[in-house]
C-alpha cells in the first residue's frame, strides 16, 4: 500500500467534494472513509486511476451520509452530479484548498489548525506541539473550527498570511517530524510565490530553501541527529542556498520586513559561514532582536539566548535564558548546552538527561541521552 500516494491525493479529492457542494466537515469525513476503503482494497487490486477511484468512493460515502437528513429533491440533484467513472482531471487543488480552509469565518489560529489537520496530514498531537498547547486543547480548537464552517459554502478564500502560517508549520513538521512534508511545502510555496507578489511569501520560500539545503547533513547514517556545528558543510545543497539567498535579498530590498524574512536572514548567515567557528553570531543576535520585536515569540527568545551565548559568552546566554519560562520546550536542552560551554559538565549532564526525558521525538531523545552519557563518561575518567 503506497501511503505517500494516498496522502498526496487527499487534498485534491477533498477539494473536489467541497466544490461540488459538500460542506467541509462532511467532505473530510467522506474522504477519510474512502481512504480506509482504499487501505482495505488496494493491496489486492489497486485501480489504474487512483484519484478517480477515491473521488467516486468519497462522493458515494458523502451521499450515504447526506441521505439521512437531506430532502428528496436535493438527494436527487446530488445523485445527478455524481462523477462519472473514468480518469479524473490531473488538477492540483492543494493550494486552492489551503486558501479555502483559511475561511473568513474562522480566526487565523483556528484556520491554521483546521488546515494542518484536514489538508496538511498532521495529527492533532503534532499540531498541539507546534502551538505549544496540550493535545486536548488543540482537539477542542479543531472541533470548534469544524463546527464553525459546517454548512458554510467555501467560496470566500482566506488571506495570504494564514496560508503562509500553515505552509510554515507543515514545512517545520516535515523537516523534523514523523511525516515527510517538507518538499510538498516548498512546492506549494513556490506556487504561491508565482501567484502572489509579496516579500513575506518570498521570505518564506527563501527560509524553506535555506533550511532544506542542510537536510542531508542533519542526520548520521544510523539516523542520529547531527548538530549544526558538527554538520559536514560539504553535504549542504549549494544550489538551494544560492537560490534562497537571492530570493531573500530581493525581498529585503523592498523594505517591508516580516518574520519569515528575518528568519531567512538568520538561516542565510548560518549557510554563509564556511565553518561553525566563522558564524557571524553578532548579526544573528541582531536578527533575533528584530524577530522578537515582530513576533514576541518565546521560541524566538529561546533561540536568541543560544545566539547570545555564542556571541557574548555562555554566562550572557544563561542570563538571557533565565528571563524565560523554564517550561518552554527545549529550554532545558539549551540550559544544558550553555552550562557545558560555561565549564560545568556536572550540571550540563544532569540537564541533558532531564531534557531527554522531555524530548518530543525519539531522535532528539537519543541525541540528548548521548550528550549526557558523553559528559558523565568524561567526568568518570
CSV table of C-alpha atoms in Angstrom, one decimal:
chain,number,residue,atom,x,y,z
A,1,UNK,CA,0.0,0.0,0.0
A,2,UNK,CA,1.5,3.3,-1.1
A,3,UNK,CA,0.7,5.6,1.8
A,4,UNK,CA,2.6,8.5,0.1
A,5,UNK,CA,0.3,8.3,-2.9
A,6,UNK,CA,-2.8,8.3,-0.7
A,7,UNK,CA,-1.5,11.3,1.2
A,8,UNK,CA,-0.7,13.2,-1.9
A,9,UNK,CA,-4.2,12.6,-3.4
A,10,UNK,CA,-6.2,13.5,-0.3
A,11,UNK,CA,-6.2,17.4,-0.7
A,12,UNK,CA,-7.3,17.2,-4.3
A,13,UNK,CA,-10.1,14.7,-3.6
A,14,UNK,CA,-11.3,16.9,-0.7
A,15,UNK,CA,-11.2,20.0,-2.8
A,16,UNK,CA,-13.4,18.3,-5.5
A,17,UNK,CA,-16.0,17.3,-2.9
A,18,UNK,CA,-16.1,20.8,-1.5
A,19,UNK,CA,-16.5,22.4,-4.9
A,20,UNK,CA,-19.4,20.0,-5.6
A,21,UNK,CA,-21.3,21.3,-2.7
A,22,UNK,CA,-20.2,19.2,0.3
A,23,UNK,CA,-19.6,21.2,3.5
A,24,UNK,CA,-16.1,20.9,4.7
A,25,UNK,CA,-16.7,18.6,7.8
A,26,UNK,CA,-18.8,16.2,5.8
A,27,UNK,CA,-16.4,16.1,2.9
A,28,UNK,CA,-13.5,15.4,5.2
A,29,UNK,CA,-15.3,12.5,6.8
A,30,UNK,CA,-16.2,11.1,3.4
A,31,UNK,CA,-12.6,11.3,2.2
A,32,UNK,CA,-11.3,9.6,5.4
A,33,UNK,CA,-13.8,6.8,4.8
A,34,UNK,CA,-12.7,6.5,1.2
A,35,UNK,CA,-9.0,6.3,2.4
A,36,UNK,CA,-9.9,3.5,4.8
A,37,UNK,CA,-11.6,1.7,2.0
A,38,UNK,CA,-8.5,2.2,-0.2
A,39,UNK,CA,-6.3,0.7,2.5
A,40,UNK,CA,-8.6,-2.4,2.6
A,41,UNK,CA,-9.0,-2.9,-1.2
A,42,UNK,CA,-5.9,-1.5,-3.0
A,43,UNK,CA,-3.3,-4.1,-1.8
A,44,UNK,CA,-5.2,-6.8,-3.7
A,45,UNK,CA,-6.4,-4.6,-6.6
A,46,UNK,CA,-5.1,-1.1,-6.9
A,47,UNK,CA,-7.1,0.9,-9.5
A,48,UNK,CA,-5.5,2.3,-12.7
A,49,UNK,CA,-6.8,5.7,-11.8
A,50,UNK,CA,-6.4,6.1,-8.0
A,51,UNK,CA,-7.6,9.7,-7.9
A,52,UNK,CA,-10.7,8.9,-9.8
A,53,UNK,CA,-11.4,5.9,-7.6
A,54,UNK,CA,-11.1,8.0,-4.5
A,55,UNK,CA,-13.3,10.8,-5.8
A,56,UNK,CA,-16.1,8.3,-6.7
A,57,UNK,CA,-15.9,6.4,-3.4
A,58,UNK,CA,-15.7,9.5,-1.3
A,59,UNK,CA,-18.6,11.1,-3.1
A,60,UNK,CA,-20.7,8.0,-2.6
A,61,UNK,CA,-19.8,8.0,1.1
A,62,UNK,CA,-20.8,11.6,1.3
A,63,UNK,CA,-24.2,10.8,-0.4
A,64,UNK,CA,-24.8,7.9,2.1
A,65,UNK,CA,-24.2,10.3,5.0
A,66,UNK,CA,-26.3,13.0,3.4
A,67,UNK,CA,-29.4,10.9,2.6
A,68,UNK,CA,-30.3,10.6,6.3
A,69,UNK,CA,-31.1,14.3,6.7
A,70,UNK,CA,-31.5,15.8,3.2
A,71,UNK,CA,-34.7,16.3,1.3
A,72,UNK,CA,-35.5,14.0,-1.6
A,73,UNK,CA,-35.1,16.7,-4.3
A,74,UNK,CA,-31.6,17.6,-3.0
A,75,UNK,CA,-30.7,14.0,-2.9
A,76,UNK,CA,-31.7,13.5,-6.5
A,77,UNK,CA,-29.7,16.6,-7.5
A,78,UNK,CA,-26.6,15.2,-5.8
A,79,UNK,CA,-27.0,11.8,-7.4
A,80,UNK,CA,-27.2,13.6,-10.8
A,81,UNK,CA,-23.9,15.3,-10.0
A,82,UNK,CA,-22.1,12.1,-9.2
A,83,UNK,CA,-18.8,11.9,-11.1
A,84,UNK,CA,-18.9,9.6,-14.0
A,85,UNK,CA,-16.4,6.6,-13.9
A,86,UNK,CA,-13.2,7.2,-15.8
A,87,UNK,CA,-10.0,9.2,-15.4
A,88,UNK,CA,-10.1,12.3,-13.2
A,89,UNK,CA,-8.6,15.5,-14.4
A,90,UNK,CA,-5.0,15.9,-13.3
A,91,UNK,CA,-5.5,19.2,-11.5
A,92,UNK,CA,-3.6,20.2,-8.4
A,93,UNK,CA,-6.1,21.7,-6.0
A,94,UNK,CA,-4.0,21.7,-2.9
A,95,UNK,CA,-3.0,25.3,-2.7
A,96,UNK,CA,-6.6,26.4,-3.5
A,97,UNK,CA,-7.8,24.2,-0.6
A,98,UNK,CA,-5.3,25.9,1.7
A,99,UNK,CA,-6.9,29.2,0.9
A,100,UNK,CA,-10.5,27.8,1.2
A,101,UNK,CA,-9.7,26.4,4.7
A,102,UNK,CA,-8.4,29.9,5.7
A,103,UNK,CA,-12.1,30.9,5.7
A,104,UNK,CA,-13.0,34.4,6.9
A,105,UNK,CA,-15.4,33.0,9.4
A,106,UNK,CA,-12.5,31.4,11.3
A,107,UNK,CA,-9.9,33.1,13.4
A,108,UNK,CA,-6.4,32.7,11.9
A,109,UNK,CA,-5.3,30.2,14.6
A,110,UNK,CA,-8.3,28.1,14.1
A,111,UNK,CA,-7.9,28.2,10.3
A,112,UNK,CA,-4.3,27.1,10.6
A,113,UNK,CA,-5.2,24.2,12.9
A,114,UNK,CA,-8.0,23.0,10.7
A,115,UNK,CA,-5.9,23.1,7.6
A,116,UNK,CA,-3.0,21.4,9.2
A,117,UNK,CA,-5.3,18.6,10.3
A,118,UNK,CA,-7.5,18.2,7.2
A,119,UNK,CA,-5.1,19.1,4.4
A,120,UNK,CA,-1.6,19.0,5.8
A,121,UNK,CA,-1.9,15.5,7.1
A,122,UNK,CA,-0.6,16.3,10.6
A,123,UNK,CA,-2.0,14.7,13.7
A,124,UNK,CA,-3.7,16.6,16.5
A,125,UNK,CA,-0.6,15.8,18.7
A,126,UNK,CA,1.8,17.3,16.1
A,127,UNK,CA,-0.3,20.5,15.7
A,128,UNK,CA,-0.5,20.9,19.5
A,129,UNK,CA,3.3,20.6,19.8
A,130,UNK,CA,3.7,23.3,17.1
A,131,UNK,CA,1.4,25.6,19.1
A,132,UNK,CA,2.8,24.7,22.5
A,133,UNK,CA,-0.6,23.7,23.9
A,134,UNK,CA,-2.0,20.5,25.3
A,135,UNK,CA,-3.3,18.0,22.8
A,136,UNK,CA,-6.8,18.1,24.3
A,137,UNK,CA,-6.9,21.9,23.9
A,138,UNK,CA,-6.0,21.6,20.2
A,139,UNK,CA,-8.5,18.9,19.7
A,140,UNK,CA,-11.2,21.2,21.0
A,141,UNK,CA,-10.0,24.0,18.8
A,142,UNK,CA,-10.1,21.9,15.7
A,143,UNK,CA,-13.6,20.6,16.6
A,144,UNK,CA,-14.9,24.2,17.1
A,145,UNK,CA,-13.4,25.2,13.7
A,146,UNK,CA,-15.2,22.3,12.0
A,147,UNK,CA,-18.5,23.3,13.7
A,148,UNK,CA,-18.0,26.9,12.6
A,149,UNK,CA,-17.6,26.0,8.9
A,150,UNK,CA,-20.2,23.2,8.9
A,151,UNK,CA,-22.7,24.1,6.2
A,152,UNK,CA,-20.6,27.1,5.1
A,153,UNK,CA,-20.0,27.5,1.3
A,154,UNK,CA,-16.3,27.7,0.8
A,155,UNK,CA,-16.5,30.4,-1.8
A,156,UNK,CA,-14.6,33.1,0.1
A,157,UNK,CA,-10.9,32.3,0.3
A,158,UNK,CA,-8.9,33.5,3.4
A,159,UNK,CA,-5.9,35.7,3.5
A,160,UNK,CA,-2.3,35.0,2.4
A,161,UNK,CA,-1.0,35.5,6.0
A,162,UNK,CA,-3.0,32.5,7.2
A,163,UNK,CA,-1.9,30.3,4.3
A,164,UNK,CA,1.7,31.3,4.9
A,165,UNK,CA,1.4,30.2,8.6
A,166,UNK,CA,0.0,26.9,7.5
A,167,UNK,CA,2.8,26.3,5.0
A,168,UNK,CA,5.4,27.2,7.5
A,169,UNK,CA,4.1,24.8,10.1
A,170,UNK,CA,3.7,22.0,7.6
A,171,UNK,CA,7.3,22.5,6.5
A,172,UNK,CA,8.6,22.5,10.1
A,173,UNK,CA,6.8,19.2,10.8
A,174,UNK,CA,8.1,17.8,7.5
A,175,UNK,CA,11.6,18.9,8.3
A,176,UNK,CA,11.8,17.4,11.8
A,177,UNK,CA,8.7,15.3,12.4
A,178,UNK,CA,7.3,11.9,11.6
A,179,UNK,CA,5.9,12.6,8.1
A,180,UNK,CA,8.0,13.9,5.2
A,181,UNK,CA,6.1,17.1,4.2
A,182,UNK,CA,9.0,19.5,3.6
A,183,UNK,CA,9.2,19.0,-0.2
A,184,UNK,CA,5.5,19.4,-0.5
A,185,UNK,CA,5.5,22.6,1.5
A,186,UNK,CA,8.3,24.0,-0.7
A,187,UNK,CA,6.4,23.0,-3.9
A,188,UNK,CA,3.2,24.8,-2.7
A,189,UNK,CA,5.1,27.9,-1.5
A,190,UNK,CA,6.7,28.1,-5.0
A,191,UNK,CA,3.2,28.1,-6.5
A,192,UNK,CA,2.1,30.8,-4.1
A,193,UNK,CA,5.2,32.9,-4.9
A,194,UNK,CA,4.3,32.7,-8.6
A,195,UNK,CA,0.8,33.9,-7.9
A,196,UNK,CA,1.3,36.5,-5.1
A,197,UNK,CA,3.9,39.3,-5.3
A,198,UNK,CA,4.7,39.8,-1.6
A,199,UNK,CA,8.0,40.0,0.2
A,200,UNK,CA,6.8,37.6,3.1
A,201,UNK,CA,5.9,34.9,0.5
A,202,UNK,CA,9.4,35.3,-0.9
A,203,UNK,CA,10.8,35.3,2.6
A,204,UNK,CA,9.1,32.0,3.5
A,205,UNK,CA,10.3,30.4,0.3
A,206,UNK,CA,13.8,31.5,1.0
A,207,UNK,CA,13.6,30.2,4.6
A,208,UNK,CA,12.5,26.8,3.4
A,209,UNK,CA,15.2,26.5,0.7
A,210,UNK,CA,17.9,27.5,3.2
A,211,UNK,CA,16.8,25.0,5.8
A,212,UNK,CA,16.1,22.3,3.3
A,213,UNK,CA,19.6,22.8,1.8
A,214,UNK,CA,21.1,21.4,5.1
A,215,UNK,CA,18.8,18.4,5.4
A,216,UNK,CA,21.2,15.8,4.1
A,217,UNK,CA,23.8,16.7,6.8
A,218,UNK,CA,21.3,16.7,9.7
A,219,UNK,CA,21.4,13.0,10.4
A,220,UNK,CA,24.2,10.4,10.5
A,221,UNK,CA,23.9,7.1,8.6
A,222,UNK,CA,22.5,5.5,11.8
A,223,UNK,CA,19.7,8.1,11.9
A,224,UNK,CA,21.1,10.1,14.8
A,225,UNK,CA,20.9,13.8,14.8
A,226,UNK,CA,23.9,15.9,13.9
A,227,UNK,CA,24.0,19.4,15.5
A,228,UNK,CA,24.5,22.3,13.1
A,229,UNK,CA,28.0,23.0,14.4
A,230,UNK,CA,29.1,19.4,13.6
A,231,UNK,CA,27.5,19.0,10.2
A,232,UNK,CA,29.6,18.3,7.1
A,233,UNK,CA,29.0,21.5,5.2
A,234,UNK,CA,30.2,19.9,2.0
A,235,UNK,CA,26.9,18.0,2.1
A,236,UNK,CA,24.8,21.1,2.0
A,237,UNK,CA,23.0,21.9,-1.2
A,238,UNK,CA,24.8,24.9,-2.5
A,239,UNK,CA,22.2,25.4,-5.3
A,240,UNK,CA,19.4,25.7,-2.9
A,241,UNK,CA,21.4,28.0,-0.7
A,242,UNK,CA,22.2,30.3,-3.6
A,243,UNK,CA,18.6,30.4,-4.7
A,244,UNK,CA,17.4,31.1,-1.2
A,245,UNK,CA,19.9,33.9,-0.6
A,246,UNK,CA,19.0,35.5,-4.0
A,247,UNK,CA,15.2,35.4,-3.2
A,248,UNK,CA,15.8,36.8,0.3
A,249,UNK,CA,18.0,39.7,-0.9
A,250,UNK,CA,15.3,40.7,-3.4
A,251,UNK,CA,12.7,40.5,-0.7
A,252,UNK,CA,14.7,42.6,1.9
A,253,UNK,CA,15.4,45.2,-0.8
A,254,UNK,CA,11.7,46.0,-0.7
A,255,UNK,CA,12.0,47.3,2.9
A,256,UNK,CA,8.8,45.6,4.1
A,257,UNK,CA,10.4,43.3,6.8
A,258,UNK,CA,8.4,40.4,8.2
A,259,UNK,CA,9.1,37.5,10.4
A,260,UNK,CA,9.8,35.0,7.6
A,261,UNK,CA,12.3,37.3,6.0
A,262,UNK,CA,14.0,37.8,9.4
A,263,UNK,CA,14.1,34.0,10.0
A,264,UNK,CA,15.5,33.5,6.5
A,265,UNK,CA,18.2,36.1,7.2
A,266,UNK,CA,19.3,34.0,10.3
A,267,UNK,CA,19.4,30.9,8.1
A,268,UNK,CA,21.4,32.7,5.4
A,269,UNK,CA,24.0,33.7,8.0
A,270,UNK,CA,24.4,30.1,9.0
A,271,UNK,CA,24.6,29.0,5.4
A,272,UNK,CA,27.2,31.7,4.5
A,273,UNK,CA,29.7,30.6,7.2
A,274,UNK,CA,32.4,28.3,5.8
A,275,UNK,CA,32.8,26.8,9.3
A,276,UNK,CA,30.8,26.9,12.5
A,277,UNK,CA,33.5,29.0,14.1
A,278,UNK,CA,33.2,31.6,11.5
A,279,UNK,CA,29.4,32.1,12.0
A,280,UNK,CA,28.5,35.8,12.5
A,281,UNK,CA,26.7,35.4,15.8
A,282,UNK,CA,26.6,39.1,16.4
A,283,UNK,CA,24.5,39.7,13.3
A,284,UNK,CA,22.3,36.7,14.2
A,285,UNK,CA,21.6,38.2,17.6
A,286,UNK,CA,20.5,41.4,15.9
A,287,UNK,CA,18.2,39.5,13.6
A,288,UNK,CA,16.7,37.7,16.6
A,289,UNK,CA,16.1,41.1,18.2
A,290,UNK,CA,14.1,42.0,15.1
A,291,UNK,CA,12.2,38.7,15.2
A,292,UNK,CA,11.4,39.3,18.9
A,293,UNK,CA,10.1,42.7,18.0
A,294,UNK,CA,7.9,41.3,15.2
A,295,UNK,CA,6.6,38.2,17.0
A,296,UNK,CA,7.2,38.4,20.7
A,297,UNK,CA,7.6,34.7,20.5
A,298,UNK,CA,9.1,32.7,23.4
A,299,UNK,CA,10.6,30.3,21.0
A,300,UNK,CA,12.4,33.2,19.2
A,301,UNK,CA,13.7,34.4,22.6
A,302,UNK,CA,14.9,30.9,23.4
A,303,UNK,CA,16.9,30.8,20.1
A,304,UNK,CA,18.2,34.3,20.8
A,305,UNK,CA,19.6,33.1,24.2
A,306,UNK,CA,21.6,30.5,22.3
A,307,UNK,CA,22.9,33.1,19.9
A,308,UNK,CA,23.8,35.5,22.8
A,309,UNK,CA,25.7,32.6,24.4
A,310,UNK,CA,27.7,32.2,21.2
A,311,UNK,CA,28.2,36.0,20.6
A,312,UNK,CA,28.9,37.2,24.2
A,313,UNK,CA,29.7,34.0,26.1
A,314,UNK,CA,27.8,31.3,27.9
A,315,UNK,CA,27.2,33.5,31.0
A,316,UNK,CA,25.4,36.1,28.9
A,317,UNK,CA,23.4,33.3,27.3
A,318,UNK,CA,22.4,31.9,30.6
A,319,UNK,CA,21.3,35.3,31.8
A,320,UNK,CA,19.1,35.7,28.7
A,321,UNK,CA,17.7,32.2,29.3
A,322,UNK,CA,16.9,33.0,33.0
A,323,UNK,CA,14.3,35.5,31.8
A,324,UNK,CA,12.3,32.8,30.0
A,325,UNK,CA,9.8,30.3,31.4
A,326,UNK,CA,11.6,27.1,32.1
A,327,UNK,CA,8.6,25.1,31.0
A,328,UNK,CA,9.2,26.2,27.4
A,329,UNK,CA,10.0,23.2,25.1
A,330,UNK,CA,13.8,22.7,24.7
A,331,UNK,CA,14.5,25.2,27.5
A,332,UNK,CA,16.3,22.5,29.5
A,333,UNK,CA,18.4,21.4,26.5
A,334,UNK,CA,19.5,24.9,25.9
A,335,UNK,CA,20.4,25.3,29.5
A,336,UNK,CA,22.5,22.1,29.3
A,337,UNK,CA,24.4,23.3,26.3
A,338,UNK,CA,25.2,26.7,27.9
A,339,UNK,CA,26.3,25.1,31.2
A,340,UNK,CA,28.6,22.8,29.3
A,341,UNK,CA,30.1,25.7,27.4
A,342,UNK,CA,30.5,27.5,30.8
A,343,UNK,CA,32.6,24.7,32.1
A,344,UNK,CA,30.0,23.0,34.4
A,345,UNK,CA,29.8,19.4,33.0
A,346,UNK,CA,28.0,18.0,36.1
A,347,UNK,CA,25.1,20.4,35.7
A,348,UNK,CA,25.1,20.0,32.0
A,349,UNK,CA,24.9,16.2,32.2
A,350,UNK,CA,22.0,16.4,34.6
A,351,UNK,CA,20.2,18.8,32.4
A,352,UNK,CA,20.8,16.8,29.2
A,353,UNK,CA,19.3,13.8,30.9
A,354,UNK,CA,16.3,15.8,32.1
A,355,UNK,CA,15.9,17.3,28.6
A,356,UNK,CA,16.0,13.8,27.1
A,357,UNK,CA,13.0,12.7,29.2
A,358,UNK,CA,11.1,15.7,27.8
A,359,UNK,CA,12.1,15.3,24.2
A,360,UNK,CA,9.2,15.3,21.7
A,361,UNK,CA,10.7,12.5,19.4
A,362,UNK,CA,13.0,9.5,19.5
A,363,UNK,CA,15.8,11.1,17.5
A,364,UNK,CA,16.1,14.1,19.8
A,365,UNK,CA,15.8,12.0,22.9
A,366,UNK,CA,18.6,9.7,21.8
A,367,UNK,CA,20.8,12.7,20.9
A,368,UNK,CA,20.3,14.3,24.3
A,369,UNK,CA,20.9,11.0,26.1
A,370,UNK,CA,24.2,10.6,24.3
A,371,UNK,CA,25.2,14.1,25.3
A,372,UNK,CA,24.6,13.3,29.0
A,373,UNK,CA,26.4,9.9,28.6
A,374,UNK,CA,29.4,11.7,27.0
A,375,UNK,CA,29.8,14.1,29.8
A,376,UNK,CA,29.3,11.5,32.5
A,377,UNK,CA,31.9,9.3,30.9
A,378,UNK,CA,34.4,12.2,30.8
A,379,UNK,CA,33.8,13.0,34.4
A,380,UNK,CA,34.4,9.4,35.5
A,381,UNK,CA,37.8,9.1,33.9
